[in-house]
Short mmCIF file of C-alpha atoms in Angstrom, two decimals:
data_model
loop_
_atom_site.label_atom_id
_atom_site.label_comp_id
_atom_site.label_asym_id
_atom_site.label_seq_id
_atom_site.Cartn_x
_atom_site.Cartn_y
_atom_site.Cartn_z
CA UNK P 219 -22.76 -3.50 14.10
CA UNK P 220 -24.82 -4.94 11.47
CA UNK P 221 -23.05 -4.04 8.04
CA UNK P 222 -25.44 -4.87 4.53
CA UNK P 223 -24.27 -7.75 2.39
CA UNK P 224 -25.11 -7.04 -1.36
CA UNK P 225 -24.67 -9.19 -4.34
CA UNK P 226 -22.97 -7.87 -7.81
CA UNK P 227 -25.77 -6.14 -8.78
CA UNK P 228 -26.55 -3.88 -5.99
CA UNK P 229 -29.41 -5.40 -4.19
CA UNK P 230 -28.90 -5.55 -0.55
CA UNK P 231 -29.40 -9.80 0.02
CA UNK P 232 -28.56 -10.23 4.20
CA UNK P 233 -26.63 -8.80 6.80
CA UNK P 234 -22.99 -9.41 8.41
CA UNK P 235 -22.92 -8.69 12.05
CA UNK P 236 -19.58 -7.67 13.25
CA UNK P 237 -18.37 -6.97 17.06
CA UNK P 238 -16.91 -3.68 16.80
CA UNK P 239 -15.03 -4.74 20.35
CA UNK P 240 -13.08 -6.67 18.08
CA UNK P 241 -11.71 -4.04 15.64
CA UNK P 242 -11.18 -1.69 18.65
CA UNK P 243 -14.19 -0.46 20.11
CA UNK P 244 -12.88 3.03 18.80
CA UNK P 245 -11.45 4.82 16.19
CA UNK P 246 -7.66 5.29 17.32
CA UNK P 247 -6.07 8.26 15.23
CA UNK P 248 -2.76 7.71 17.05
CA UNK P 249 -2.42 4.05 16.43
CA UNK P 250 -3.45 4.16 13.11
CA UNK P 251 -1.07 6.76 12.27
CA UNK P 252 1.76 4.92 13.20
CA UNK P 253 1.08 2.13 11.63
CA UNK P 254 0.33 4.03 8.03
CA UNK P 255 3.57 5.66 8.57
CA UNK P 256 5.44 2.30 9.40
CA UNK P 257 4.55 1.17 6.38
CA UNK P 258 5.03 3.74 4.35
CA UNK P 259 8.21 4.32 5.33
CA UNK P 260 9.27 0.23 4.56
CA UNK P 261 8.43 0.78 1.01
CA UNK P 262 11.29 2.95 0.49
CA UNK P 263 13.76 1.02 -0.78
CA UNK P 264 16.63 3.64 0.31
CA UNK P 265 19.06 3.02 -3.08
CA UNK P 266 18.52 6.58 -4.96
CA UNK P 267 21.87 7.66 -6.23
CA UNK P 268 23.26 10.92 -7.75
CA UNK P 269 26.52 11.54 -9.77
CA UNK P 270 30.08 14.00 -8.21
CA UNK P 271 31.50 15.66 -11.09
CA UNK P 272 33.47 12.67 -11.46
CA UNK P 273 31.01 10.09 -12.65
CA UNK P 274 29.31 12.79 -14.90
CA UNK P 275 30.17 11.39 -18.48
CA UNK P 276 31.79 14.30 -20.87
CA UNK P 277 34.54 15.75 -22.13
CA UNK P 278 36.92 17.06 -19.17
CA UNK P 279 38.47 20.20 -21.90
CA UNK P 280 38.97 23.62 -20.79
CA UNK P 281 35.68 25.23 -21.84
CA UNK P 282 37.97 28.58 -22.81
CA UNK P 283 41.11 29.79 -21.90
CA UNK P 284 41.83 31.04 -18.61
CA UNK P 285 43.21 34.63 -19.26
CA UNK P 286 41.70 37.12 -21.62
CA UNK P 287 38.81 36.95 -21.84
CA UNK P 288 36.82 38.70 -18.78
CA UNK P 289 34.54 35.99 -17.71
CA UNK P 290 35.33 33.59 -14.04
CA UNK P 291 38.12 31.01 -14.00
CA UNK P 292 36.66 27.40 -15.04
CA UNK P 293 37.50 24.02 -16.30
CA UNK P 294 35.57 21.56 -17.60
CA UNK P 295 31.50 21.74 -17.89
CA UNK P 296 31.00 19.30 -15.34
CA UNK P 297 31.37 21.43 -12.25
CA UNK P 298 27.52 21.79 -9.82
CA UNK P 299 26.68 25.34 -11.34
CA UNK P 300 26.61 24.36 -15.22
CA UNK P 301 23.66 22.77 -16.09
CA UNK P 302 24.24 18.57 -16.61
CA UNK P 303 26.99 19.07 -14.23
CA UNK P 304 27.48 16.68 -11.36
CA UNK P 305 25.73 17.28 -7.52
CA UNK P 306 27.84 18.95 -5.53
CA UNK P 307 26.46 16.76 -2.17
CA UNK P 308 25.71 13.83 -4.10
CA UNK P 309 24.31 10.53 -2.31
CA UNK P 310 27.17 8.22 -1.76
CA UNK P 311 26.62 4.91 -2.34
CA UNK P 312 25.80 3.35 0.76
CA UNK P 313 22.46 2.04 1.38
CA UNK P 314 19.76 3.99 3.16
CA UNK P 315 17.60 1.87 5.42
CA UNK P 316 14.41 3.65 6.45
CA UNK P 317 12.56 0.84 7.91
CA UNK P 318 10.36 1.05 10.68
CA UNK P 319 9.15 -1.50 13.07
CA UNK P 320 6.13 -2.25 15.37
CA UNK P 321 5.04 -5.16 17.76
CA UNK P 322 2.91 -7.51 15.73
CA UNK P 323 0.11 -6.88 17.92
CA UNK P 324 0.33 -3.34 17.63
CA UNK P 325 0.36 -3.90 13.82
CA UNK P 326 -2.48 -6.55 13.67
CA UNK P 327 -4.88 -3.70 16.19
CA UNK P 328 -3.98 -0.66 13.65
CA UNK P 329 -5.10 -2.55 10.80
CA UNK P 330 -8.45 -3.59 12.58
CA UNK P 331 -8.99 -0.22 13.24
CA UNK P 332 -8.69 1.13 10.23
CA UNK P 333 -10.78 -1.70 9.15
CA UNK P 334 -13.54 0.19 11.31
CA UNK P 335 -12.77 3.33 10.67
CA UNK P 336 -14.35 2.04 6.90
CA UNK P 337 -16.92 0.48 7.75
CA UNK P 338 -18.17 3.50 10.38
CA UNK P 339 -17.96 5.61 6.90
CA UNK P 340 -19.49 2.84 5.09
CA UNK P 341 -16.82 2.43 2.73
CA UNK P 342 -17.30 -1.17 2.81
CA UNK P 343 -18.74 -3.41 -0.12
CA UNK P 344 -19.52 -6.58 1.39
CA UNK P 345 -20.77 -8.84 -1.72
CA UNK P 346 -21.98 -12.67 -1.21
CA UNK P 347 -19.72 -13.78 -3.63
CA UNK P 348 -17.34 -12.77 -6.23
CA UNK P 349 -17.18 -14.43 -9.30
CA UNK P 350 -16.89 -14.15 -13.32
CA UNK P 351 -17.28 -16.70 -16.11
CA UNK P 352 -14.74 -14.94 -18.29
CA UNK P 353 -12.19 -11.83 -18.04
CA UNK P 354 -14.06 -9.19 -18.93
CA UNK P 355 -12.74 -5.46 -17.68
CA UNK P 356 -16.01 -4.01 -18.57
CA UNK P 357 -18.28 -6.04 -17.13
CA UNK P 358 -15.88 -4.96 -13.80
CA UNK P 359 -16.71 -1.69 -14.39
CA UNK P 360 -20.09 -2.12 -14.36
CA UNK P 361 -20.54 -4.40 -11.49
CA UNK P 362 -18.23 -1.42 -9.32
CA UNK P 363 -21.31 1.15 -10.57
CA UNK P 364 -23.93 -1.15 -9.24
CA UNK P 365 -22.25 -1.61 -5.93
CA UNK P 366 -21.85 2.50 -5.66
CA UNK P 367 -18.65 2.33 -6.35
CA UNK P 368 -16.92 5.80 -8.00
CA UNK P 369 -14.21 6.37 -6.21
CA UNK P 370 -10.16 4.42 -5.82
CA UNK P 371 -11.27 1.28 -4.59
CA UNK P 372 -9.26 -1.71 -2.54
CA UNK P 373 -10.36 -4.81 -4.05
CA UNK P 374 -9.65 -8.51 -2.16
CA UNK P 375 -9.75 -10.88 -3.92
CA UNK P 376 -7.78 -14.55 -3.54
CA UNK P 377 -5.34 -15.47 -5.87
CA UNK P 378 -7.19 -18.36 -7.08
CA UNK P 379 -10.31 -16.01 -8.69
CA UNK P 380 -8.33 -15.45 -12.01
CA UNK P 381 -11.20 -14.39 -13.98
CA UNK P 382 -11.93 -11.17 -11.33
CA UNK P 383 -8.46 -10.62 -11.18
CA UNK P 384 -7.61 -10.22 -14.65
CA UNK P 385 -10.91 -8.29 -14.94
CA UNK P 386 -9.92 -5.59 -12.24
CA UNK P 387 -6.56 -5.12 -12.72
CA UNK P 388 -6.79 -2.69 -15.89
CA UNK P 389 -8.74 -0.17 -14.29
CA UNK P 390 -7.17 2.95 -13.33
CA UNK P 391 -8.56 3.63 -10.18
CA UNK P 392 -8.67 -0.08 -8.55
CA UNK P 393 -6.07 -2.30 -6.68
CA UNK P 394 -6.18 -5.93 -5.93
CA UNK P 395 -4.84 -7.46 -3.12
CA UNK P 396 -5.14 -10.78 -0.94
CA UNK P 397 -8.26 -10.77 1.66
CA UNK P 398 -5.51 -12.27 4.18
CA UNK P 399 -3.10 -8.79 3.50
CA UNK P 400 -5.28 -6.23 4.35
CA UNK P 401 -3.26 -3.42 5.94
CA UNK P 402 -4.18 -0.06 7.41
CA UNK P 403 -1.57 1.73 4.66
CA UNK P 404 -3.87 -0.11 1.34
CA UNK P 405 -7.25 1.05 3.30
CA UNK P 406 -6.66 4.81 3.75
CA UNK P 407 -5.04 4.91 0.19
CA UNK P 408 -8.30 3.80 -1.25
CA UNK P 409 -11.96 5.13 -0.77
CA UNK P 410 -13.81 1.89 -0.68
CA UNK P 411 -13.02 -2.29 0.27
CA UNK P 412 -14.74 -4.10 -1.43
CA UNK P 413 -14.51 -8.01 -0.34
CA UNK P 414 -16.98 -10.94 -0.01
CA UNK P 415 -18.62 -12.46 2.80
CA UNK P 416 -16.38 -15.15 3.24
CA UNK P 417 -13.43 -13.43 3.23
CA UNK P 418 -14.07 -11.00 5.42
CA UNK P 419 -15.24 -13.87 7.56
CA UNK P 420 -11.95 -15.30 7.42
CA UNK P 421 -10.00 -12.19 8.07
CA UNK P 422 -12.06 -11.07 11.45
CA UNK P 423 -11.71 -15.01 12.59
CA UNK P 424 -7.98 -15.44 11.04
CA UNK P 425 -4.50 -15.18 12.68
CA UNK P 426 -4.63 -11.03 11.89
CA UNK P 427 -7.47 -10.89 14.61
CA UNK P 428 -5.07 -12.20 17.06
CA UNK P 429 -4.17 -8.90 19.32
CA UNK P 430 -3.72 -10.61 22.56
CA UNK P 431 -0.89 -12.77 24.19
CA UNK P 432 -2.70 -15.76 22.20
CA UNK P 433 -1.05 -14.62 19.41
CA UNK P 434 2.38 -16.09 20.93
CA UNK P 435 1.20 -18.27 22.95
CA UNK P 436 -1.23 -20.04 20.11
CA UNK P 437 -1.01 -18.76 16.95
CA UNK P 438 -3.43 -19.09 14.21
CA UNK P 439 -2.01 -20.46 10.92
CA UNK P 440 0.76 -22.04 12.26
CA UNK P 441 1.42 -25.73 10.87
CA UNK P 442 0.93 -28.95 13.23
CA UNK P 443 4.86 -29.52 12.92
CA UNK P 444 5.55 -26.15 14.83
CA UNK P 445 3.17 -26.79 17.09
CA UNK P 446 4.20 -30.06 18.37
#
């Protein structure tokens, strides 16, 4: 597929051709599904706590006497059914774990796909090249309205680009993240990518293309000391 290639202000400059084949051919619900729910689920860090009626801090008096006066038998305010009392099944203190796994290859195919499930919506902003003189969150904005951008947008962007960094990261409705990171979770939490040329380049030629048994037997990114 060939997918426009625009520069900051909007104007269509070239085309990126991409092999489809490589992202998966087809959209796979199933796969992707998984994968967004892997990840979802391995942000939870699993270390919420609530307080017994023990660990609720208070006075532990008699609220009123037991006898005499008509109303039900209690002792001190810290029991479930007064309000700021304790949890009656609190969470103990051992550590949840809800992480999920899947094969790397599995992982590296979902995020592909999602990756064309994007660019089939054209949700994509490919740009030449991303750059800024100076930190300036405005000018951001108005370089996102020239690209036809309105919506929450995924922005990758190396670490190294401080000035676009620092530019995007006050606006409400975008999130930056490393072109090598991209993950199908990030991509279907945001309406549009936007990413340049070269990075996307990078990515689709990059050890996160490998889906086969290449990416044991010879893996991209790997240093020459390993793979002596």
């Amino acid at each position: 597929m060939d997918v426009p290639v625009i520069n900051m202000q909007g104007v269509e400059v070239g085309k990126l051709s991409i092999d489809a084949a490589k992202l998966g051919g087809e959209i796979n619900p199933a796969l992707i599904k998984q994968a967004y729910v892997m990840y979802h689920a391995n942000q939870r860090v699993g270390t919420s706590r609530t307080k017994n009626r023990h660990a609720v801090s208070g006075s532990t008096k008699k609220i009123y006497n037991q006898k005499g006066t008509g109303r039900a038998r209690h002792g001190d305010k810290k029991v479930p059914q007064f309000r700021g009392g304790g949890h009656a099944h609190h969470k103990q203190r051992d550590h949840d774990d809800y992480r999920k796994d899947m094969p790397k290859k599995m992982r590296r195919k979902a995020n592909l796909n999602a990756l064309l499930a994007k660019l089939v919506d054209n949700e994509v902003r490919i740009v030449d090249s991303l750059k800024m003189s100076a930190p300036k969150t405005r000018e951001f904005a108005a370089f996102l309205d020239a690209i036809k951008v309105d919506r929450s947008t995924l922005v990758a962007v190396g670490a190294d680009n401080d000035a676009v960094r620092r530019s995007g990261r006050n606006l409400e409705t975008v999130t930056l993240c490393q072109p090598s990171q991209l993950n199908c979770f990030d991509l279907l939490n945001h309406r549009f990518l936007v990413i340049t040329k070269a990075d996307l380049e990078a990515y689709l030629s990059g050890p996160q293309s490998q889906t086969t048994k290449v990416a044991k037997t010879n893996p991209l990114g790997r240093s020459k000391k390993e793979a002596a």
